Coordinates of C-alpha atoms and ligand atoms in Angstrom, one line a residue:
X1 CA -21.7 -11.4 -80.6
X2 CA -22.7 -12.4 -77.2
X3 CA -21.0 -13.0 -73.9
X4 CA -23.0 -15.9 -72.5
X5 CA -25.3 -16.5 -75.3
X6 CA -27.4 -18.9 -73.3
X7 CA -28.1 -16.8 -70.8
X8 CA -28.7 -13.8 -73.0
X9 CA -31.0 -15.8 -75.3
X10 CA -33.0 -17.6 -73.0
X11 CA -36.6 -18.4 -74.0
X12 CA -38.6 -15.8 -71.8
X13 CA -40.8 -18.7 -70.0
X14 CA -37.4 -20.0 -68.9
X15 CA -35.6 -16.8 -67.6
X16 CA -39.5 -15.8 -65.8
X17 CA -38.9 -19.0 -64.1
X18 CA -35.2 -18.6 -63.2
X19 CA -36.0 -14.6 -61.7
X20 CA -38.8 -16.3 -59.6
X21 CA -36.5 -18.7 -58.2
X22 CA -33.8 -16.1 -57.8
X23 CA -36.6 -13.4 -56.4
X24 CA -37.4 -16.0 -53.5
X25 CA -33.9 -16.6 -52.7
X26 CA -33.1 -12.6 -52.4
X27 CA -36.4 -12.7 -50.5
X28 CA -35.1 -15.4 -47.8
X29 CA -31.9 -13.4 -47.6
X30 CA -33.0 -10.2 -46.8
X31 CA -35.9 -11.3 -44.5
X32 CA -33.3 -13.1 -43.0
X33 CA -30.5 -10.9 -42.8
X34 CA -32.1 -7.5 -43.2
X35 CA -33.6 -6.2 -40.3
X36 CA -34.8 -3.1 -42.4
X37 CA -36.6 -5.8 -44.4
X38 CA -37.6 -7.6 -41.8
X39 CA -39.5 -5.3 -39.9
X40 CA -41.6 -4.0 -43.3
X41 CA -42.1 -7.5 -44.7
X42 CA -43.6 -7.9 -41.3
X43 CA -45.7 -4.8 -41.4
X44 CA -46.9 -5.6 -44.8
X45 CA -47.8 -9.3 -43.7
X46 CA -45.7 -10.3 -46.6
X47 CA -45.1 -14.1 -46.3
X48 CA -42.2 -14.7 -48.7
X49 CA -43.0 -18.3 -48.6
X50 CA -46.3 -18.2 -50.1
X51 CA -44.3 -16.7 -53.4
X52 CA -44.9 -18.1 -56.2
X53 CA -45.1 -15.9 -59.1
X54 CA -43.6 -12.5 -60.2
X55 CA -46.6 -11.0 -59.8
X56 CA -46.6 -11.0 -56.3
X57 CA -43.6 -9.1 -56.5
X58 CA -46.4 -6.1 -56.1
X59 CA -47.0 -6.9 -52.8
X60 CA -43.2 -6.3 -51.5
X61 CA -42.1 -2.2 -50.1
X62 CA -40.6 -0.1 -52.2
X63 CA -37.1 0.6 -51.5
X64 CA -36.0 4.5 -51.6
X65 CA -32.5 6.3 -51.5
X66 CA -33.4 7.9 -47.9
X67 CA -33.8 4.3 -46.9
X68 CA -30.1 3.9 -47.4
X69 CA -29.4 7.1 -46.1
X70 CA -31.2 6.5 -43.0
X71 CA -29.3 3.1 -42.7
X72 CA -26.1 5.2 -43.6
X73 CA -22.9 3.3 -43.6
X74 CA -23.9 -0.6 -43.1
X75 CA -27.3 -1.3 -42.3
X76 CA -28.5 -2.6 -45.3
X77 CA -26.0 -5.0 -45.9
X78 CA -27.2 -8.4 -45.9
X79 CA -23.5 -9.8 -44.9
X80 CA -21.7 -9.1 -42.3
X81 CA -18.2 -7.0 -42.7
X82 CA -15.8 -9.6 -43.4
X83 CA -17.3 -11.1 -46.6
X84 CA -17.3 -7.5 -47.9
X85 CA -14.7 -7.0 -50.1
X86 CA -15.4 -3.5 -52.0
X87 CA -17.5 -0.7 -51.0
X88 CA -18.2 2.3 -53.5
X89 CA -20.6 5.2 -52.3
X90 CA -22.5 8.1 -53.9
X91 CA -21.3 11.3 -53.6
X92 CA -24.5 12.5 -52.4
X93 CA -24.9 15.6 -54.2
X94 CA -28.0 16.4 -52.1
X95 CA -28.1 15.0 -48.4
X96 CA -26.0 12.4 -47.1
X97 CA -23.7 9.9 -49.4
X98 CA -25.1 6.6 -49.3
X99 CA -22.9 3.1 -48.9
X100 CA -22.9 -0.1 -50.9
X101 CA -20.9 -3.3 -50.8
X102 CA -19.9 -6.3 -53.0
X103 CA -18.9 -9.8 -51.6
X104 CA -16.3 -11.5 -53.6
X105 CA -19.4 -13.3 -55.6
X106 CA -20.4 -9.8 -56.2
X107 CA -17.8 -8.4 -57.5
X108 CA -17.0 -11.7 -59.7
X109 CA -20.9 -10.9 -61.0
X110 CA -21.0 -7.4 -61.6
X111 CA -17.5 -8.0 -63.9
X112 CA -19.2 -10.7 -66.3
X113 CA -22.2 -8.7 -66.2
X114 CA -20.0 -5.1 -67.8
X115 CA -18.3 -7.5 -70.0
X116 CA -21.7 -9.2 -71.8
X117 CA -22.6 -4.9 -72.1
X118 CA -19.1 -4.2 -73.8
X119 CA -19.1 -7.3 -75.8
X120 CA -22.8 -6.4 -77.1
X121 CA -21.5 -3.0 -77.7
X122 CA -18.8 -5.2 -80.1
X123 CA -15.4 -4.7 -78.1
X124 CA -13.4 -7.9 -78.2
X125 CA -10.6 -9.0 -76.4
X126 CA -8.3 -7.4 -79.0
X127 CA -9.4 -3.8 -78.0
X128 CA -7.4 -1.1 -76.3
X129 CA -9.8 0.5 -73.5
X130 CA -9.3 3.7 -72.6
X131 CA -11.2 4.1 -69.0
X132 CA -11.6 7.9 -68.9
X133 CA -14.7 7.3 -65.5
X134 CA -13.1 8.9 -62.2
X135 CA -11.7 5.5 -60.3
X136 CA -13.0 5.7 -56.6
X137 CA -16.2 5.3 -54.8
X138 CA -17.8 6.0 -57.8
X139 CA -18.8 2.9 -60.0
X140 CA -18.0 3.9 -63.1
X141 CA -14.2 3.7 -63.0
X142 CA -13.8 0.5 -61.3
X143 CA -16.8 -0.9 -62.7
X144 CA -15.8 -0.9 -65.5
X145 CA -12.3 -1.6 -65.1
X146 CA -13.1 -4.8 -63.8
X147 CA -15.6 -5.6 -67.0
X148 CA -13.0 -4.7 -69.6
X149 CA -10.4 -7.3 -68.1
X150 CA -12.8 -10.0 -67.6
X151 CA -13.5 -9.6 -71.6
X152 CA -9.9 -9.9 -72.3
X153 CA -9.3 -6.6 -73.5
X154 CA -6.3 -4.1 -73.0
X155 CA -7.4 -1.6 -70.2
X156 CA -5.6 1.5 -69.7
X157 CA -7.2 2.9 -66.3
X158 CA -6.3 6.4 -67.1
X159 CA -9.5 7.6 -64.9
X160 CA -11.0 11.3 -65.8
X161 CA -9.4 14.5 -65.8
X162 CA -6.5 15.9 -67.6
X163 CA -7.6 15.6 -71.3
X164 CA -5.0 16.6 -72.7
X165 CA -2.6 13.7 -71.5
X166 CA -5.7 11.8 -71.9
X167 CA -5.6 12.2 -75.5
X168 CA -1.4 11.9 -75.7
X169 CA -2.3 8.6 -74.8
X170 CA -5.3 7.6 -76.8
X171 CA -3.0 8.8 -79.7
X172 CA 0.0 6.5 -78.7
X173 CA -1.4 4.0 -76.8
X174 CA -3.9 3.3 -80.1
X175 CA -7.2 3.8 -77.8
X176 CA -9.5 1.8 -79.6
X177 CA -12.6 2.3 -77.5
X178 CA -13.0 5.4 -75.5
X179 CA -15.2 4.6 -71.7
X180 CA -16.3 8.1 -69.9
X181 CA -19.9 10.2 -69.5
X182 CA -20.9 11.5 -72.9
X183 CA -20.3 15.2 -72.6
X184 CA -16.1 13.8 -71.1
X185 CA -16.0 12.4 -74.7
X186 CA -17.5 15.9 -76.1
X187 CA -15.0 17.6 -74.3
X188 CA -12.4 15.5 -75.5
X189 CA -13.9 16.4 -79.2
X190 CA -13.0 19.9 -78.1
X191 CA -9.7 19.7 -76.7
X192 CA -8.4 17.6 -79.9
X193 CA -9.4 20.6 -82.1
X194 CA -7.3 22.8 -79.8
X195 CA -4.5 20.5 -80.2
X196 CA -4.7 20.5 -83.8
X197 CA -5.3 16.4 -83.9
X198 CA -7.7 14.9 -86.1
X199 CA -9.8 12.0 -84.1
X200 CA -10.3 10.6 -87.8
X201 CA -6.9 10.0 -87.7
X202 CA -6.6 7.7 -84.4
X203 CA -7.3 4.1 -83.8
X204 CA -10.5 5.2 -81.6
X205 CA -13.5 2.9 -82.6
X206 CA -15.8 2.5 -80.0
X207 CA -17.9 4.6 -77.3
X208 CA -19.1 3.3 -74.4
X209 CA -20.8 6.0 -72.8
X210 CA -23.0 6.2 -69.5
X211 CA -23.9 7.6 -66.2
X212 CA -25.8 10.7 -67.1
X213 CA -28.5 11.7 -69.9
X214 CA -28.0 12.5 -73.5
X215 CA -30.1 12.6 -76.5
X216 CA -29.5 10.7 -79.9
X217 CA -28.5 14.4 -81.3
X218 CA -25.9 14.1 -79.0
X219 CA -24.7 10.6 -80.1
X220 CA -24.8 11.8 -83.9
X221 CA -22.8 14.4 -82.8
X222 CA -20.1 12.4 -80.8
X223 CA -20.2 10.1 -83.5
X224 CA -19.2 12.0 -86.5
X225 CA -16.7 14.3 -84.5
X226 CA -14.6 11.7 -83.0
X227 CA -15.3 9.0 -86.2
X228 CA -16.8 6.1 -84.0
X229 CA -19.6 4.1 -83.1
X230 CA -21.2 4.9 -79.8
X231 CA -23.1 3.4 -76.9
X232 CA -25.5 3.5 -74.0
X233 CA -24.9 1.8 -71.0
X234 CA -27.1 2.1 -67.9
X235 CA -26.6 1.4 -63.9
X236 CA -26.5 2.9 -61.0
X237 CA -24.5 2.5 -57.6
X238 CA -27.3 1.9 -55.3
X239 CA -28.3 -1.4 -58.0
X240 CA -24.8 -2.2 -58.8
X241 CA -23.4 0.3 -60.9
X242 CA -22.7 -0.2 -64.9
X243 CA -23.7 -3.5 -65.7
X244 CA -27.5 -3.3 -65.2
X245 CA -28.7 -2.6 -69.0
X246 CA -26.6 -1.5 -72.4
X247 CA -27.2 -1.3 -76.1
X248 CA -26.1 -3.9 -78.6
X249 CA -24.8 -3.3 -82.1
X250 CA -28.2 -2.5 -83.4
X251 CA -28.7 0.7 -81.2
X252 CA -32.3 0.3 -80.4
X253 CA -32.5 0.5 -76.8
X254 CA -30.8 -1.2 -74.5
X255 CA -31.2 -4.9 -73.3
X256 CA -31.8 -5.3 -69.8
X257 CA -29.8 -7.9 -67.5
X258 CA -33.2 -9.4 -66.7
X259 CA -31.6 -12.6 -64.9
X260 CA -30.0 -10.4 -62.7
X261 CA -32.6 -7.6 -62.2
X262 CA -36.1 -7.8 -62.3
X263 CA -37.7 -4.5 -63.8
X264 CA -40.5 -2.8 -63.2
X265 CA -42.2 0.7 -64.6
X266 CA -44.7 2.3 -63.0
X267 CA -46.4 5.4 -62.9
X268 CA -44.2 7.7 -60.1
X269 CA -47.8 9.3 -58.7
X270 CA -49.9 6.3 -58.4
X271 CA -47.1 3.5 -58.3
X272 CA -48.9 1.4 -60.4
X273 CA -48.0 -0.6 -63.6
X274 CA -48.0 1.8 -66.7
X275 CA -49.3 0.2 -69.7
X276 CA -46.7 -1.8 -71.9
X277 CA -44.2 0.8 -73.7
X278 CA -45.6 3.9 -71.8
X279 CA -43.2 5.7 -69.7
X280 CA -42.7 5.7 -66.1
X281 CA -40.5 5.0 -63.3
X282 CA -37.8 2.1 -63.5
X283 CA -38.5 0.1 -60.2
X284 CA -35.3 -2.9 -59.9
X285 CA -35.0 -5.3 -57.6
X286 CA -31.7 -7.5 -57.5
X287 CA -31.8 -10.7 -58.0
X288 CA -28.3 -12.0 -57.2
X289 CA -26.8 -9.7 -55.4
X290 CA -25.5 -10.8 -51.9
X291 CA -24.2 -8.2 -49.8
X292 CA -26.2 -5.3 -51.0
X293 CA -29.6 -6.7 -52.2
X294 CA -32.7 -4.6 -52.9
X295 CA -36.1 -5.0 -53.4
X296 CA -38.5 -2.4 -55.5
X297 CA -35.6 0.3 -55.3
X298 CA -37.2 3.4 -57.0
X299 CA -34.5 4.8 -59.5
X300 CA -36.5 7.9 -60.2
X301 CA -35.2 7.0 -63.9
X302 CA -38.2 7.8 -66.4
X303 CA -38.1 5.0 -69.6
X304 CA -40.1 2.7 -71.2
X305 CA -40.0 -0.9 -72.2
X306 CA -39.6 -1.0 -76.3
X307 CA -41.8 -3.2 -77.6
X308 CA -41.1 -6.5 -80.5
X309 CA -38.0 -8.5 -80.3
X310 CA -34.0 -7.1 -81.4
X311 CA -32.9 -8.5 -84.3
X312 CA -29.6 -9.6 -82.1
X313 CA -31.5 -12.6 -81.0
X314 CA -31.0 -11.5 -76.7
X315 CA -34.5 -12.1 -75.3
X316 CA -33.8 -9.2 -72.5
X317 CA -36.2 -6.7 -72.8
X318 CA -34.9 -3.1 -73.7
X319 CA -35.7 0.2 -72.5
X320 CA -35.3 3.1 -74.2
X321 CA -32.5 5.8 -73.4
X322 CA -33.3 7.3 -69.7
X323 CA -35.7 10.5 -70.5
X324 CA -34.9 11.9 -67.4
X325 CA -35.3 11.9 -63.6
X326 CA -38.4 12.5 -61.3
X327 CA -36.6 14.3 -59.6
X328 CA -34.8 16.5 -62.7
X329 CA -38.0 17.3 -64.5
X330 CA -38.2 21.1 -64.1
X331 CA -41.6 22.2 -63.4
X332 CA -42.1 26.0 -65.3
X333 CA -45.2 27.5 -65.2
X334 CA -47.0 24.1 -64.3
X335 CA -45.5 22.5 -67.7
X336 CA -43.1 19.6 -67.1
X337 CA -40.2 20.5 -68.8
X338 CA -37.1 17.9 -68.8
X339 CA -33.6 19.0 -69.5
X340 CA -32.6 16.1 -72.6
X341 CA -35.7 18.1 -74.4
X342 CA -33.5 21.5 -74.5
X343 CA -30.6 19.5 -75.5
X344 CA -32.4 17.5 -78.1
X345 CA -33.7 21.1 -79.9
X346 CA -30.2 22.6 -79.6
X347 CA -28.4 19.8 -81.2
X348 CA -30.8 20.0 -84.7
X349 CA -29.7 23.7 -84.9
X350 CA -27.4 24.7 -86.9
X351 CA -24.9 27.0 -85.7
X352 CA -25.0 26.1 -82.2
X353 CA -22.5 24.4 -80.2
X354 CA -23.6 21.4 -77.7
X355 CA -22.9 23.3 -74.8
X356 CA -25.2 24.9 -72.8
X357 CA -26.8 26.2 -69.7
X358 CA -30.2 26.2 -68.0
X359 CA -31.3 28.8 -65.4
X360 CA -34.3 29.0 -63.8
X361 CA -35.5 32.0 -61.9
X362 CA -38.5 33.7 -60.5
X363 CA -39.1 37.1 -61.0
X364 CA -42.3 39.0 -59.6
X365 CA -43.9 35.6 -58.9
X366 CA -43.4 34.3 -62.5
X367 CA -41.1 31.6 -63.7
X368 CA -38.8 32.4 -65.9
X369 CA -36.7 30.1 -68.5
X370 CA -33.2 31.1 -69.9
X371 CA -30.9 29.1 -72.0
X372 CA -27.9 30.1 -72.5
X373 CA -26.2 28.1 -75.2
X374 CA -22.5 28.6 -76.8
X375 CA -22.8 29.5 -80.4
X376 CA -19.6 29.1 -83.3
X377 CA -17.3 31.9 -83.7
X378 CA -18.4 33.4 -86.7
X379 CA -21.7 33.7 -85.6
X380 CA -20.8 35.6 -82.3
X381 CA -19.2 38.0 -84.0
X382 CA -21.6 38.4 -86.4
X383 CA -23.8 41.3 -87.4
X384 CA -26.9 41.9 -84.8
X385 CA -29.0 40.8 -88.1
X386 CA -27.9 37.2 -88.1
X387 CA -27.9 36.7 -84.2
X388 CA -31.4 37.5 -83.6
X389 CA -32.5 35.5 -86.5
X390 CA -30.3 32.5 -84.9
X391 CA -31.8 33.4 -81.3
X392 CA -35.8 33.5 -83.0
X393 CA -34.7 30.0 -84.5
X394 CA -34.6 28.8 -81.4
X395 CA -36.7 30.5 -79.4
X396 CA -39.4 29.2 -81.6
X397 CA -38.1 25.4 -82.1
X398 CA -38.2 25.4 -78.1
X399 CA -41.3 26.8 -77.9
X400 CA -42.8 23.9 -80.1
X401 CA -40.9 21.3 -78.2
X402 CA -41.9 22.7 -74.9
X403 CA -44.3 24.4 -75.0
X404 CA -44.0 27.6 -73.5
X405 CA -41.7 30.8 -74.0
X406 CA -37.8 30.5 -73.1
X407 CA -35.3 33.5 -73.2
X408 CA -32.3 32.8 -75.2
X409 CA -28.5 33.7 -75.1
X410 CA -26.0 33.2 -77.3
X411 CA -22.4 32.9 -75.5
X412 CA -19.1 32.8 -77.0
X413 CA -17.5 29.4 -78.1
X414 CA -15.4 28.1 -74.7
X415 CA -17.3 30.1 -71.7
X416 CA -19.3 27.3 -70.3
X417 CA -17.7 24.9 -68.0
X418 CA -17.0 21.9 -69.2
X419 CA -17.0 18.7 -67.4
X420 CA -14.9 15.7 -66.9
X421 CA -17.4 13.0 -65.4
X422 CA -21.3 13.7 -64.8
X423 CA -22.2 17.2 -66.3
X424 CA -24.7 19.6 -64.0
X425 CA -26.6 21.5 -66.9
X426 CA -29.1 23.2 -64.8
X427 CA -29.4 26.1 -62.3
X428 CA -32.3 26.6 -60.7
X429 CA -31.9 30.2 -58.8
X430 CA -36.3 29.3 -57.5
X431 CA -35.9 28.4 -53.9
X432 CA -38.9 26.4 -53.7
Ligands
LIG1 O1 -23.6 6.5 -62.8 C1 -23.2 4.1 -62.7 C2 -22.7 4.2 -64.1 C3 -21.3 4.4 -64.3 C4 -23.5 3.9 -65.2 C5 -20.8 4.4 -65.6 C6 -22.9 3.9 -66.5 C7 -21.6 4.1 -66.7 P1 -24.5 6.6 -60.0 O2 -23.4 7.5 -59.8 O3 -25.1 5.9 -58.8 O4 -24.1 5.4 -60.9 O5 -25.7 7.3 -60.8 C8 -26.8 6.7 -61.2 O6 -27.0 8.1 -63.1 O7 -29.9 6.7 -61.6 C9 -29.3 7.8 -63.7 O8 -30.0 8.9 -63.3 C10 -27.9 8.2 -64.2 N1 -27.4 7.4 -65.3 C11 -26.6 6.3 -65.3 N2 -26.4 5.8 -66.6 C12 -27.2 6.6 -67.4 C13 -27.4 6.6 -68.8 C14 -23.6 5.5 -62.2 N3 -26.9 5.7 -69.6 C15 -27.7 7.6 -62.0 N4 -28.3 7.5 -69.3 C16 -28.9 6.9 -62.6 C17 -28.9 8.4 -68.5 C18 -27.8 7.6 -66.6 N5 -28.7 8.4 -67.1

């Protein structure tokens, strides 16, 4: 099933040709309009004239999130004010929120963009979606929003929070697809159980999920306890927001809008190319963007480019789920340790629940590693016997995984927070 099949399916030589043309255009625009751009093009000596292939993309800056804090609310904007109509901002967990803005264009874009990633994902105009993102400056809600009525389908803009009214209304309404972060729609899991419903037992088909990390145990997970079909869908606010990349029905990575953004993935230290389907740092640069155009913006995102074509027919290249973040990638000991690993071990044991907690100390100059993870009833209140084994089960299956030693805890079902949009797994108590 495809959106715009044409453009979805175009023959590579033909969509390389189509991003160089848009590439010089978003080029002219920001050289033009952007006096951020302006000034390093002219620093760099880049002539955006003399472009003629993507390869001499490489010679353009890099784009970074203190850029846009630094030009914190407007400066980047390639518009001016009155052909903005939408602005959505990061919440700016660390340092100052940064701003971005959508002409009219924009906006009409980014909409057909989230519908070709819901219609891969196989919703049709005859689905019932339930928009459980927080509606605000955050992408997700409106993002989204605006993708699910431009396919046709029935929206229900319920935003996040309140799960149990959330789920009165799946249940009525006849929710057939179910749009939130992955660990909303675990939490959701959770809260039917309480209220004696059985998700088997709803219209609930399809999940679109997005906006933070999660493994594939997690999916499996999701998948058998709310009996549906789930998905991964990637963007961010500074690029757009959803819409840049999603999976399609064959769950194999997911296809990047390529004639909108042009990808790059390099290695974070040296910033160079890595070589084809090794990890590194997703680099985008927009290509049709008008009032918020960048070029090279480093997501700190860690993926890789799957190699051999999808059986779907879309020529898009697809990256694999996001691994995680440069900037999430705990360093213990000196061994790079990344959260979705943790959550990847957890998920294959049996016995524990998905939720969990990671705390990072440092005690007498040495790092220390505890995770503290929720574990079924009957286990907790199990003899000693049966918890240690479950806690050397672990201990070891993370040590393989990892590498190195991590305490464990085992916590009763229900005493971790749970979380209604992006979920904070980590504390790291080092002040480093
Ligand atoms: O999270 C946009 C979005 C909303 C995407 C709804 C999908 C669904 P930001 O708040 O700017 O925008 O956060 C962007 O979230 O750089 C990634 O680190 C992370 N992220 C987004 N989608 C995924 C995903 C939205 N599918 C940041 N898997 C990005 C892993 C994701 N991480």
């Amino acid at each position: 099933m495809y959106w715009e099949q044409e453009k979805e399916c175009l023959p590579r030589e033909d969509l390389e040709q189509l991003q160089l043309e848009r590439l010089q255009s978003t080029l002219y625009r920001v050289g033009t309009h952007v006096p951020f751009y302006r000034k390093k093009f002219n620093e760099l000596k880049v002539d955006f004239d003399s472009f003629n292939s993507l390869d001499d993309l490489r010679r353009l800056p890099f784009t970074m999130k203190q850029d846009l804090r630094d030009n914190y609310p407007y400066g980047l904007f390639a518009v001016p004010l009155r052909e903005i109509v939408r602005v959505h901002s990061s919440s700016g967990t660390t340092g100052m929120a940064t701003v971005v803005g959508y002409t009219k264009n924009d906006i009409k874009n980014w909409s057909n963009l989230v519908a070709r990633i819901l219609c891969a994902a196989g919703l049709t105009a005859d689905d019932v979606v339930q928009i459980a993102f927080g509606y605000g400056l955050f992408t997700g809600g409106f993002g989204l929003h605006y993708g699910a009525e431009r396919l046709g389908a029935s929206v229900i803009p319920i935003s996040s929070g309140n799960t149990k009214r959330q789920i009165q209304i799946m249940q009525d309404f006849k929710t057939t697809a179910l749009v939130c972060t992955p660990s909303y729609a675990l939490k959701m899991a959770d809260v039917m159980m309480e209220m004696d419903i059985n998700p088997h037992g709803l219209s609930l088909r399809y999940g679109l999920f997005g906006a933070e990390p999660w493994s594939e145990a997690m999916r499996s997970e999701i998948n058998e306890r709310l009996g549906i079909r789930s998905s991964d869908n990637y963007g961010l606010s500074e690029v757009m927001g959803p819409g840049v990349a999603g999976e399609c029905r064959e769950c194999n990575g997911l296809h990047i809008n390529e004639d909108h953004f042009l990808i790059e993935v390099l290695d974070p230290k040296t910033l160079e190319p890595v070589a084809p389907g090794e990890i590194g740092e997703l680099v985008i640069t927009t290509l049709t963007k008008e009032a918020f155009p960048v070029i090279r913006y480093r997501t700190r995102d860690l993926t890789r480019i799957l190699p051999g074509t999808c059986p779907c027919g879309r020529t898009f290249a697809r990256m694999s789920r996001i691994m995680g973040r440069t900037d999430d990638m705990l360093i213990i000991k000196g061994v790079n340790v990344f959260p979705i690993q943790i959550e990847s071990v957890l998920f294959d044991i049996e016995g524990t629940e998905p939720h969990y907690r990671i705390i990072v100390e440092r005690e007498n100059n040495e790092d220390k590693i505890t995770v503290m993870v929720e574990v079924v009833e009957s286990i907790f209140f199990d003899e000693m016997k049966k918890q240690r084994a479950l806690v050397d089960t672990v201990k070891r299956r993370l040590a393989a995984e990892l590498g190195i030693h991590v305490e464990v805890k085992l916590v009763e079902e229900k005493t971790l927070e749970r979380f209604d949009g992006k979920g904070s797994r980590v504390i790291d108590k080092r002040q480093l």
